Short mmCIF file of C-alpha atoms in Angstrom, two decimals:
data_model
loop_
_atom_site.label_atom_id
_atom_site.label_comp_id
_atom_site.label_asym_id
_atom_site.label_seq_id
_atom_site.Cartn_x
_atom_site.Cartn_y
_atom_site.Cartn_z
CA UNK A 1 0.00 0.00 0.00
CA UNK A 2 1.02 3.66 -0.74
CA UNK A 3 0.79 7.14 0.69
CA UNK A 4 2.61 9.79 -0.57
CA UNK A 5 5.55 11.32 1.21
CA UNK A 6 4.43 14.51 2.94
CA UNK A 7 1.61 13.18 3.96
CA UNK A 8 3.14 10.47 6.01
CA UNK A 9 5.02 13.04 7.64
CA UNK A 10 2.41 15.03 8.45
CA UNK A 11 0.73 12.45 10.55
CA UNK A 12 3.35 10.48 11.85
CA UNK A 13 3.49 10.09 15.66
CA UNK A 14 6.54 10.60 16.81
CA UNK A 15 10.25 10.55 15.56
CA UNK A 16 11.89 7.97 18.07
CA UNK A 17 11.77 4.46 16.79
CA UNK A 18 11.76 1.69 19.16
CA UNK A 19 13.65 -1.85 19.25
CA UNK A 20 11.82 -4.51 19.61
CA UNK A 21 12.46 -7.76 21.42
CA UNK A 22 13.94 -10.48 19.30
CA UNK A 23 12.05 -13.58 19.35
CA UNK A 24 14.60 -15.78 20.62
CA UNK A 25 18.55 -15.11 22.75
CA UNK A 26 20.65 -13.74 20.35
CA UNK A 27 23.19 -15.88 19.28
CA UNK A 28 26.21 -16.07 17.07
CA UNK A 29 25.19 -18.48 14.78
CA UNK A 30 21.64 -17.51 14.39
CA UNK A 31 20.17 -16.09 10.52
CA UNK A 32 19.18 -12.55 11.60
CA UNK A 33 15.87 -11.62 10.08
CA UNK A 34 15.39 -8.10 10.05
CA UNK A 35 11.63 -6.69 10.65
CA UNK A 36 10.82 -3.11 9.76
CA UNK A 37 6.89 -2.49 10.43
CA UNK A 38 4.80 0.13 11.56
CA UNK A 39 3.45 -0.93 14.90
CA UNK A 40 2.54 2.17 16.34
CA UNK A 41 1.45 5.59 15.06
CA UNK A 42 -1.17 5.63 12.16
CA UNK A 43 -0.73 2.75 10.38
CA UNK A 44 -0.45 0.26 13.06
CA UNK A 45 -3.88 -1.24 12.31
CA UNK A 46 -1.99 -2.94 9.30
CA UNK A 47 1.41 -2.94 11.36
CA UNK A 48 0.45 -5.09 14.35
CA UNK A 49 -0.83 -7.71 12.79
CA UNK A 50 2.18 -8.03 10.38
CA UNK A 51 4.46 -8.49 13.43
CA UNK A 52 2.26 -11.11 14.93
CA UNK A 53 2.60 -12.75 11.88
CA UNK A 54 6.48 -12.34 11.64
CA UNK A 55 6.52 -13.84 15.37
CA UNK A 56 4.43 -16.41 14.58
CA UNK A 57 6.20 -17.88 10.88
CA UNK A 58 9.72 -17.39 12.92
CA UNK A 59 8.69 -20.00 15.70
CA UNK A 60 7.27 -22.55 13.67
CA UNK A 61 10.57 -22.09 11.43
CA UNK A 62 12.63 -22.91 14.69
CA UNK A 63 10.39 -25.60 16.08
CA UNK A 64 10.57 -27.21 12.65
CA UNK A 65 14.44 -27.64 12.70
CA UNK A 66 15.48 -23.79 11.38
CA UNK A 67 16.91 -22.78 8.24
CA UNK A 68 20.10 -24.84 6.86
CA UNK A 69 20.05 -26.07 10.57
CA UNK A 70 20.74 -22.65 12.22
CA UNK A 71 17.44 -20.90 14.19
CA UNK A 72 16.12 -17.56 12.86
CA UNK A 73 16.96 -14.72 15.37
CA UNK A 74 14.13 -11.93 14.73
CA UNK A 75 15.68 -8.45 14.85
CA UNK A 76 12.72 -5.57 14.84
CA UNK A 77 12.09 -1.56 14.64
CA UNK A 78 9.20 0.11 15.23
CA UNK A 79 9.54 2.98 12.71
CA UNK A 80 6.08 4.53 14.38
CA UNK A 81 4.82 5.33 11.01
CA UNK A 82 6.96 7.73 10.26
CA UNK A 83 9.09 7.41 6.46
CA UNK A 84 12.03 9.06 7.56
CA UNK A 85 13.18 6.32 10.48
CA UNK A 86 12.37 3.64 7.68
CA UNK A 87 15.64 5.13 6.09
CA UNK A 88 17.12 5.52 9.18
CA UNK A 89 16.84 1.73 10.50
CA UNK A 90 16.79 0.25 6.87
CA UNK A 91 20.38 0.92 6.73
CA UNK A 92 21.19 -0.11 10.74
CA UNK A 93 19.51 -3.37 9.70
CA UNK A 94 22.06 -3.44 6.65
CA UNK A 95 24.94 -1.98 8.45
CA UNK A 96 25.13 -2.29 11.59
CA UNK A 97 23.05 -5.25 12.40
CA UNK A 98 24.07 -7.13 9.52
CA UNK A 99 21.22 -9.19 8.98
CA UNK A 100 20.50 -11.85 6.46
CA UNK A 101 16.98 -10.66 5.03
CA UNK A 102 14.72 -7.99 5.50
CA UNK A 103 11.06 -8.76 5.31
CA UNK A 104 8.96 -5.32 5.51
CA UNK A 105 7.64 -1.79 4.68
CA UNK A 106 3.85 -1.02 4.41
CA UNK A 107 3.51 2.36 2.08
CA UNK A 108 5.41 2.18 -0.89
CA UNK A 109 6.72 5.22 0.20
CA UNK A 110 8.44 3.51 3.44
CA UNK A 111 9.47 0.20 0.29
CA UNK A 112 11.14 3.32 -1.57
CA UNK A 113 12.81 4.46 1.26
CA UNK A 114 14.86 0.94 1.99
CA UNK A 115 14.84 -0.58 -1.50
CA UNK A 116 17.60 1.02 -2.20
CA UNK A 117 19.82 0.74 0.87
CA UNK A 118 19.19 -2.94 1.24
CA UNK A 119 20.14 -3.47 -2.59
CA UNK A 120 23.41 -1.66 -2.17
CA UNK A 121 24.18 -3.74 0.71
CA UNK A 122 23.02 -6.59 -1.26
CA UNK A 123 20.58 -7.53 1.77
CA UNK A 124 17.35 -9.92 0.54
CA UNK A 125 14.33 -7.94 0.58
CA UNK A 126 10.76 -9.14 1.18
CA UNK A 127 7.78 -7.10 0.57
CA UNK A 128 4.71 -8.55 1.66
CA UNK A 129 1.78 -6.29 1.12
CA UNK A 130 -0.58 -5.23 -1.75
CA UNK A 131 0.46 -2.47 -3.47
CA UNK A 132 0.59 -0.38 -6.77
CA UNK A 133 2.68 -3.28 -8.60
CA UNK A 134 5.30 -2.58 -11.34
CA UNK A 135 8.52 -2.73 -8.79
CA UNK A 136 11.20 -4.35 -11.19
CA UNK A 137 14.42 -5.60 -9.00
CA UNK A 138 16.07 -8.32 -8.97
CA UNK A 139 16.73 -8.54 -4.65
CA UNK A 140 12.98 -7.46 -3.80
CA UNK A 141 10.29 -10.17 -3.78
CA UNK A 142 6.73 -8.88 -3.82
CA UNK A 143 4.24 -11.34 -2.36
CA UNK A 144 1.31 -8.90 -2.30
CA UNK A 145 -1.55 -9.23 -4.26
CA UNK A 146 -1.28 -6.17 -7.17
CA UNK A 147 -4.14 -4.32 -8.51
CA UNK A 148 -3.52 -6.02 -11.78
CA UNK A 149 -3.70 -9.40 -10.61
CA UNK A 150 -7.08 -8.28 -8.48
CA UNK A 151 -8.30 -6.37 -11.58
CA UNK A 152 -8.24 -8.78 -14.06
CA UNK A 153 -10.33 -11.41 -11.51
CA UNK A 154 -13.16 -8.60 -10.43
CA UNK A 155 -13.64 -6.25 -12.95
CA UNK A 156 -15.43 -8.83 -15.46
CA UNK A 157 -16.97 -10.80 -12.47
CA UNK A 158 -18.68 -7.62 -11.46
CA UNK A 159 -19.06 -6.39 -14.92
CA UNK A 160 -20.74 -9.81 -16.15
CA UNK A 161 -22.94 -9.45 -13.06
CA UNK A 162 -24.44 -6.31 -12.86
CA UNK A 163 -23.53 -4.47 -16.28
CA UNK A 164 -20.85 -2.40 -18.42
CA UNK A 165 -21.28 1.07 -17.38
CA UNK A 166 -18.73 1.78 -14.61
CA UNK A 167 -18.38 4.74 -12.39
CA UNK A 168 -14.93 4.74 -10.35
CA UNK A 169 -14.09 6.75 -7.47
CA UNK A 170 -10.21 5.92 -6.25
CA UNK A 171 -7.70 7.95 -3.44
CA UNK A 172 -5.84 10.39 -5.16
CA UNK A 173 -2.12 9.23 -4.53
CA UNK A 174 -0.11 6.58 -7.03
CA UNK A 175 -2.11 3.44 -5.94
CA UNK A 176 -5.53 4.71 -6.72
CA UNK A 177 -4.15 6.09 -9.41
CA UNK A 178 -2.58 3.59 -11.34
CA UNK A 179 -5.37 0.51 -9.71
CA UNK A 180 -8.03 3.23 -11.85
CA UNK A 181 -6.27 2.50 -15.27
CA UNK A 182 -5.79 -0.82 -14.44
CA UNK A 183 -10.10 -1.19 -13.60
CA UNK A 184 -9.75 0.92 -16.98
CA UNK A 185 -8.22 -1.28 -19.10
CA UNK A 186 -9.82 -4.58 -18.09
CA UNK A 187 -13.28 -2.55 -18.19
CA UNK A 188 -12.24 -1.98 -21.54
CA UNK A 189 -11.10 -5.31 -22.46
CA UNK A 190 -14.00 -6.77 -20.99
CA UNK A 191 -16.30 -5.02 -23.66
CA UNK A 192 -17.53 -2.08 -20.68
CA UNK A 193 -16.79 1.60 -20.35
CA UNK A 194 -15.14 3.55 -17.49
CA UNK A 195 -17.74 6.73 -17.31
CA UNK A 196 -16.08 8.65 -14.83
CA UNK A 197 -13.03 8.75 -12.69
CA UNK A 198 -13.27 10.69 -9.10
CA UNK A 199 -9.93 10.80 -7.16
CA UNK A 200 -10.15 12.11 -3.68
CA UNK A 201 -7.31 13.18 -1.17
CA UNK A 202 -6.88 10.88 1.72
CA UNK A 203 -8.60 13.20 4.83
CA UNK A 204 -11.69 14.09 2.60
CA UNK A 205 -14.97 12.76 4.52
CA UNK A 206 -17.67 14.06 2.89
CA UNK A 207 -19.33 12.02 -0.51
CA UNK A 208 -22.27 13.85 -0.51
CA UNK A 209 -21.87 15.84 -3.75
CA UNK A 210 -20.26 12.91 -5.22
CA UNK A 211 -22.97 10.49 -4.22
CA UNK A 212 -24.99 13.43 -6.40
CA UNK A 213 -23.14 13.06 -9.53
CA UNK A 214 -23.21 9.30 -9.66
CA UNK A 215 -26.70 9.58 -9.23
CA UNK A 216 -26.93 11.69 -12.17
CA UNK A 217 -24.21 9.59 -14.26
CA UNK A 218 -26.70 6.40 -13.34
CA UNK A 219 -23.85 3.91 -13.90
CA UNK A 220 -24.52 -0.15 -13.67
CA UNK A 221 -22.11 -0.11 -10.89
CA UNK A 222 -19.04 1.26 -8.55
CA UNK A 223 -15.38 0.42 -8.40
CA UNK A 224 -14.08 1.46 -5.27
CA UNK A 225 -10.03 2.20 -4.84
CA UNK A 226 -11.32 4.24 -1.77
CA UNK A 227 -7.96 4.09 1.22
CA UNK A 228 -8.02 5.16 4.85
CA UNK A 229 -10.29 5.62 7.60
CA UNK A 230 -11.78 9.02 6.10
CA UNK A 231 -12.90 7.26 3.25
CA UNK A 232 -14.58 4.29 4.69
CA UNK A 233 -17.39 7.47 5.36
CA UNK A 234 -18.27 6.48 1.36
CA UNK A 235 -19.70 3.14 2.45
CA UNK A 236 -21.69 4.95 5.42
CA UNK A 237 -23.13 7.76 3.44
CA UNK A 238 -23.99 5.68 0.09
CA UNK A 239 -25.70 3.18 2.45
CA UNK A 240 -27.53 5.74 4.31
CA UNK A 241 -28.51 7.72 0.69
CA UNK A 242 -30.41 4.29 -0.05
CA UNK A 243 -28.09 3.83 -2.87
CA UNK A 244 -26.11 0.68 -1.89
CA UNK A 245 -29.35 -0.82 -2.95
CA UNK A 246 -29.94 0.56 -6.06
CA UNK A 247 -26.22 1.13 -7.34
CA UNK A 248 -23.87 -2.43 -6.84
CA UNK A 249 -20.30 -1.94 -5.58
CA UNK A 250 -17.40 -3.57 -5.76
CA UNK A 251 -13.74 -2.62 -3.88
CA UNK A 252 -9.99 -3.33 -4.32
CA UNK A 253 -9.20 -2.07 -1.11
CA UNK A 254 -12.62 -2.56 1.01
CA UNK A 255 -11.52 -5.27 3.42
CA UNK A 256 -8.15 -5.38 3.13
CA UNK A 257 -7.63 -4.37 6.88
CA UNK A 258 -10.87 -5.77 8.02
CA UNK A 259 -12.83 -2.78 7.05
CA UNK A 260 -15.78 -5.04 6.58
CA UNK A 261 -16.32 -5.98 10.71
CA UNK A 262 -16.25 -1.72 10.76
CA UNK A 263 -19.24 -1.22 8.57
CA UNK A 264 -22.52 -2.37 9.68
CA UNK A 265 -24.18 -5.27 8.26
CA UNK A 266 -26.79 -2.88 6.19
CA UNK A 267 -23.20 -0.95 5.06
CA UNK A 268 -21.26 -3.36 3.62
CA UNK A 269 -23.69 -6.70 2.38
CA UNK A 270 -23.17 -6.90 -1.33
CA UNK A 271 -19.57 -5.52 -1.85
CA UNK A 272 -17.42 -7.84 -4.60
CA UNK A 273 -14.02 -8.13 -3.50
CA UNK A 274 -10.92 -9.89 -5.04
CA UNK A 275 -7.30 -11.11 -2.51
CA UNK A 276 -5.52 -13.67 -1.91
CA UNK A 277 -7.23 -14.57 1.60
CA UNK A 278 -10.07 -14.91 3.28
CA UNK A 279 -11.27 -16.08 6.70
CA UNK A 280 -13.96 -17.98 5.22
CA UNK A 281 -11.69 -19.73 3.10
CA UNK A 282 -12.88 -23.59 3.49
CA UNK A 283 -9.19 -25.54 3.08
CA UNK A 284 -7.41 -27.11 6.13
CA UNK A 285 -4.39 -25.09 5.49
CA UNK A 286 -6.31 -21.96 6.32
CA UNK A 287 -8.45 -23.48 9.13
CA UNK A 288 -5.18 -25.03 10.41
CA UNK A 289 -3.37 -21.22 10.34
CA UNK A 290 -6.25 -19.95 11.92
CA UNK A 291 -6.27 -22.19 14.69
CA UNK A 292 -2.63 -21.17 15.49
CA UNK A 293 -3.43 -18.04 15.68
CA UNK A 294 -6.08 -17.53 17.98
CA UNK A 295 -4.18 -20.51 20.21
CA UNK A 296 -0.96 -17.84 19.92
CA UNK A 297 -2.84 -14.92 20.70
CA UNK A 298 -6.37 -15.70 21.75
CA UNK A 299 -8.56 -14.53 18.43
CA UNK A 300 -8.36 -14.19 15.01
CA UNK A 301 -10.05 -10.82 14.89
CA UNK A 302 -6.80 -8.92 13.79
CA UNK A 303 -5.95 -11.64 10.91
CA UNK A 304 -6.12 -9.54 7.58
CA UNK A 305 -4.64 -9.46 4.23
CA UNK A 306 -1.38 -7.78 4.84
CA UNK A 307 -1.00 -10.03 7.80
CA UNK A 308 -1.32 -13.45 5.96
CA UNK A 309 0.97 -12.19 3.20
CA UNK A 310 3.52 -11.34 5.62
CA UNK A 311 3.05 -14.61 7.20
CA UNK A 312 3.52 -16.38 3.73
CA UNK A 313 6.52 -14.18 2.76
CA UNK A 314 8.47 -15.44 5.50
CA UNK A 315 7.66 -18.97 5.18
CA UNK A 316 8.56 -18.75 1.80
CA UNK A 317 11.88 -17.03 2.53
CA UNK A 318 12.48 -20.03 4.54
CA UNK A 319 11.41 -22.65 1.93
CA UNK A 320 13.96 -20.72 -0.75
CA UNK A 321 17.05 -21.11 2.07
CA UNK A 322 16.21 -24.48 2.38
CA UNK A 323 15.98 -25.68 -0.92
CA UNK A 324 19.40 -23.37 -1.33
CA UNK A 325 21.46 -24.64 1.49
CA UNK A 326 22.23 -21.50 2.46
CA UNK A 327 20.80 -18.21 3.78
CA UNK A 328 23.41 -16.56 1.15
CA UNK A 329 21.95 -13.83 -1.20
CA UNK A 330 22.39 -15.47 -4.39
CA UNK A 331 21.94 -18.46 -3.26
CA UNK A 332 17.78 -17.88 -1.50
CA UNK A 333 17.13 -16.27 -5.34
CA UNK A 334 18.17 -18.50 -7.24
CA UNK A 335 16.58 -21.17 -5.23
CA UNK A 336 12.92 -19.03 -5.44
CA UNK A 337 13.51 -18.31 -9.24
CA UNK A 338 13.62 -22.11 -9.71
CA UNK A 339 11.34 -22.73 -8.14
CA UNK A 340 10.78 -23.06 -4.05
CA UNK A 341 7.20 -22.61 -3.32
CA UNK A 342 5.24 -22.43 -0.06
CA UNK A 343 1.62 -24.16 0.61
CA UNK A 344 -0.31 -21.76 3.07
CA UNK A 345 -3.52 -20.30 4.59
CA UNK A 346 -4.07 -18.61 0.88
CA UNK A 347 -2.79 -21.63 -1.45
CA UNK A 348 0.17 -22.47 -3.01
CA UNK A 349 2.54 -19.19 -3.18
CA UNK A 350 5.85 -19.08 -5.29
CA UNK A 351 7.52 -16.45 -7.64
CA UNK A 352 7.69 -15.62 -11.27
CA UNK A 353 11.54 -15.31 -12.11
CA UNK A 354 10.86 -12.56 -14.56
CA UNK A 355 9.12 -10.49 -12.21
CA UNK A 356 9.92 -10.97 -8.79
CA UNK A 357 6.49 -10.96 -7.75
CA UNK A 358 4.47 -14.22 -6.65
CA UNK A 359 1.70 -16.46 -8.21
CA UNK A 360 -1.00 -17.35 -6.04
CA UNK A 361 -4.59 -18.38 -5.82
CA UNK A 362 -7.12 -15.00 -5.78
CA UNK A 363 -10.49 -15.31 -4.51
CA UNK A 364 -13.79 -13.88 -5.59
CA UNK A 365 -15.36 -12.67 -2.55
CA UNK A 366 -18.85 -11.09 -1.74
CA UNK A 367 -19.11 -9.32 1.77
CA UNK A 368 -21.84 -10.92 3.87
CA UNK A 369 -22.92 -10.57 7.52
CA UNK A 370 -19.32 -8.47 8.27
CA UNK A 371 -17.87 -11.67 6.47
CA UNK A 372 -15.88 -12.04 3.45
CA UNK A 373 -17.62 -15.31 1.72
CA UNK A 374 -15.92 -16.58 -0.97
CA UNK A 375 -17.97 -17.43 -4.52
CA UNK A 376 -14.96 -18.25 -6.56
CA UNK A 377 -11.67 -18.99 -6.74
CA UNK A 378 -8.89 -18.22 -9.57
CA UNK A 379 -6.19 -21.02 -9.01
CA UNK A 380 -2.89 -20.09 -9.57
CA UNK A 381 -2.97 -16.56 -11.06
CA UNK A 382 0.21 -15.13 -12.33
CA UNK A 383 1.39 -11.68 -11.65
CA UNK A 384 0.44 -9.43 -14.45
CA UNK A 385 4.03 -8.10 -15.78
CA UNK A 386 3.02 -4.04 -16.61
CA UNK A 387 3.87 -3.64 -19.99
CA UNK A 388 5.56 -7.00 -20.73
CA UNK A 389 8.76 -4.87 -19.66
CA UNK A 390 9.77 -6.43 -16.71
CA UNK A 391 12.25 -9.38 -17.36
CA UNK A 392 14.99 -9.76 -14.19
CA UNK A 393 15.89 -12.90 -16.24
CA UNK A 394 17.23 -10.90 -19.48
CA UNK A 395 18.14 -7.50 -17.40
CA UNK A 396 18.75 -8.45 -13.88
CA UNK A 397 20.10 -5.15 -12.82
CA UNK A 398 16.73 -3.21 -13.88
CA UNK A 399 15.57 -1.21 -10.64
CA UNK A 400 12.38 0.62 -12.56
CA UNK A 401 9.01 0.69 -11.17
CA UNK A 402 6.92 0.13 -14.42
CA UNK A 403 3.16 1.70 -14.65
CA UNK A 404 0.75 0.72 -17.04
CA UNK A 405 -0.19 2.72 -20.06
CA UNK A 406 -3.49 3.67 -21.14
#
């Protein structure tokens, strides 16, 4: 996920990180994973969980023999949503701390700001949450789901459903932005029209005049790329206009941090939704996860997106060291380019080599009764490469972050 730069700064919380506790006793001969989340200030809704989830894949790691025989040593900063300390501890983690992978970052803006460190240092780098897409570089792995791949599942679902005429409303910063011509071009490709596109700034509250004009532009239905706790307003005004019954919706970003168990029942029945996970995904491997979790920490209330992905990422870090030998750079990519693959709560999970980004399962969902229900699911979808440009195989020392072109 992405906000842009000054406004991070703006409402960041403070400008003191602090270390957390490592999972286990440091020790000398331990793989240091380095954490770098945002557990307190205003993204710690999506930061919390993340940790758990770190916590969590590092213990069953150790208690299933480690990596290459050697335990995982968890090595953590709190960078209390503020960008600037993700530069700041990105390169102690490189540096100082020397650790052997970095799994992290929520905004692309706090990605941006350690990309390039941990690349210089040659330092792995996971980044486990949805975002934008298009990140080209050969030492990140994205595991996130992308608009694209969520695009190109829901826009003809919802299209084939309830019509061709589609109004979108999307936050005005670089992932609402480029997810709009990505709901543009598979509207388009699907045989439908984009009618409108409303961007709003992330602290605007108030949809009244635009619930107005979409009542005048009567489209067939809504694509939501709506971000942030001022938006979720939308889903309370539309429903209280009478309009989430006359006007269908569906959301690339609606339930991605639970946003569903906010709204009401009456708010949010209907929404279509496409990701990678849901609660109410019937398969033993997610039961099983969700069973460890509330054991670990006594619900599952906090389980979202961002956290299963994280979850997955480091599992799957783990699966490319041991199918390497080795914890060594080179080594964990190679072994994940060929290959190494991971079988959790969302499905199988494993990377494209061209792309650096993973192929996974995505699921049609419908929100019902605060519950993400699941109508469909797309097995193995690969990540849509923006542009066909991306190709670490052919140019492995690209570093571009491709958008697509409409």
């Amino acid at each position: 996920m992405s906000v842009n730069r000054r406004k991070v700064l703006k409402g960041a919380a403070a400008t003191t990180a602090v270390l957390a506790m490592p999972s286990i006793i440091r020790a000398e001969e331990t793989i240091k994973l380095g954490s770098i989340l945002d557990t307190s200030g205003i993204f710690d809704l999506y930061g919390k969980p993340m940790d758990k989830a770190v916590d969590m894949a590092i213990d069953e790691i150790n208690s299933a023999g480690g990596v290459a025989g050697r335990q995982v040593e968890k090595v953590a900063y709190d960078t209390q949503s503020d960008m600037a300390l993700y530069t700041q501890y990105g390169q102690r983690l490189a540096r100082q701390d020397k650790v052997d992978v970095v799994h992290g970052g929520i905004l692309s803006a706090s990605r941006e700001a350690i990309r390039p460190t941990l690349r210089k240092n040659k330092v792995l780098y996971f980044y486990n949450v949805q975002y934008e897409g298009g990140v080209c570089d050969r030492n990140i792995f994205c595991t996130g789901i992308t608009p694209a791949q969520q695009a190109e599942v829901l826009v003809p679902a919802a299209m084939e459903k309830w019509g061709k005429k589609v109004y979108v409303l999307a936050a005005d910063y670089n992932y609402g932005q480029i997810t709009a011509k990505w709901i543009q071009h598979y509207a388009k490709q699907a045989g439908g029209e984009v009618v409108q596109v409303d961007f709003f700034p992330l602290d605007v509250a108030d949809f009244g005049s635009t619930i107005a004009k979409i009542q005048d532009a009567a489209p067939d239905m809504i694509m939501s790329v709506l971000v942030g706790g001022a938006h979720l307003s939308f889903y309370r005004q539309w429903a209280a206009a009478g309009m989430n019954t006359k006007i269908p919706m569906a959301s690339t970003t609606m339930g991605a941090g639970n946003e569903q168990v906010v709204l009401t029942k009456e708010e949010g029945d209907g929404i279509m939704l496409a990701y990678s996970f849901s609660k109410q995904l019937e398969t033993p491997a997610n039961q099983g996860f969700l069973e460890r979790w509330k054991t670990r920490y006594g619900a599952t209330d906090d389980v979202h997106e961002l956290a299963v992905a994280t979850y997955q990422g480091v599992h799957l870090w783990a699966e490319g060291a041991r199918k390497a030998g080795s914890v060594e750079r080179d080594d964990v990519i190679a072994a994940l380019e060929g290959g190494a693959a991971f079988d959790g709560p969302t499905g199988r999970i494993s990377i494209d080599p061209k792309t650096h980004h993973a192929t996974f399962d995505v699921h049609l969902v419908e929100v019902k009764d605060q519950k993400m229900a699941v109508q469909k699911t797309f097995v193995q979808r690969p990540p849509v490469d923006t542009q066909t440009v991306c190709n670490l195989e052919e140019n492995p020392n690209d570093t571009t972050q491709y958008e697509i072109d409409i």
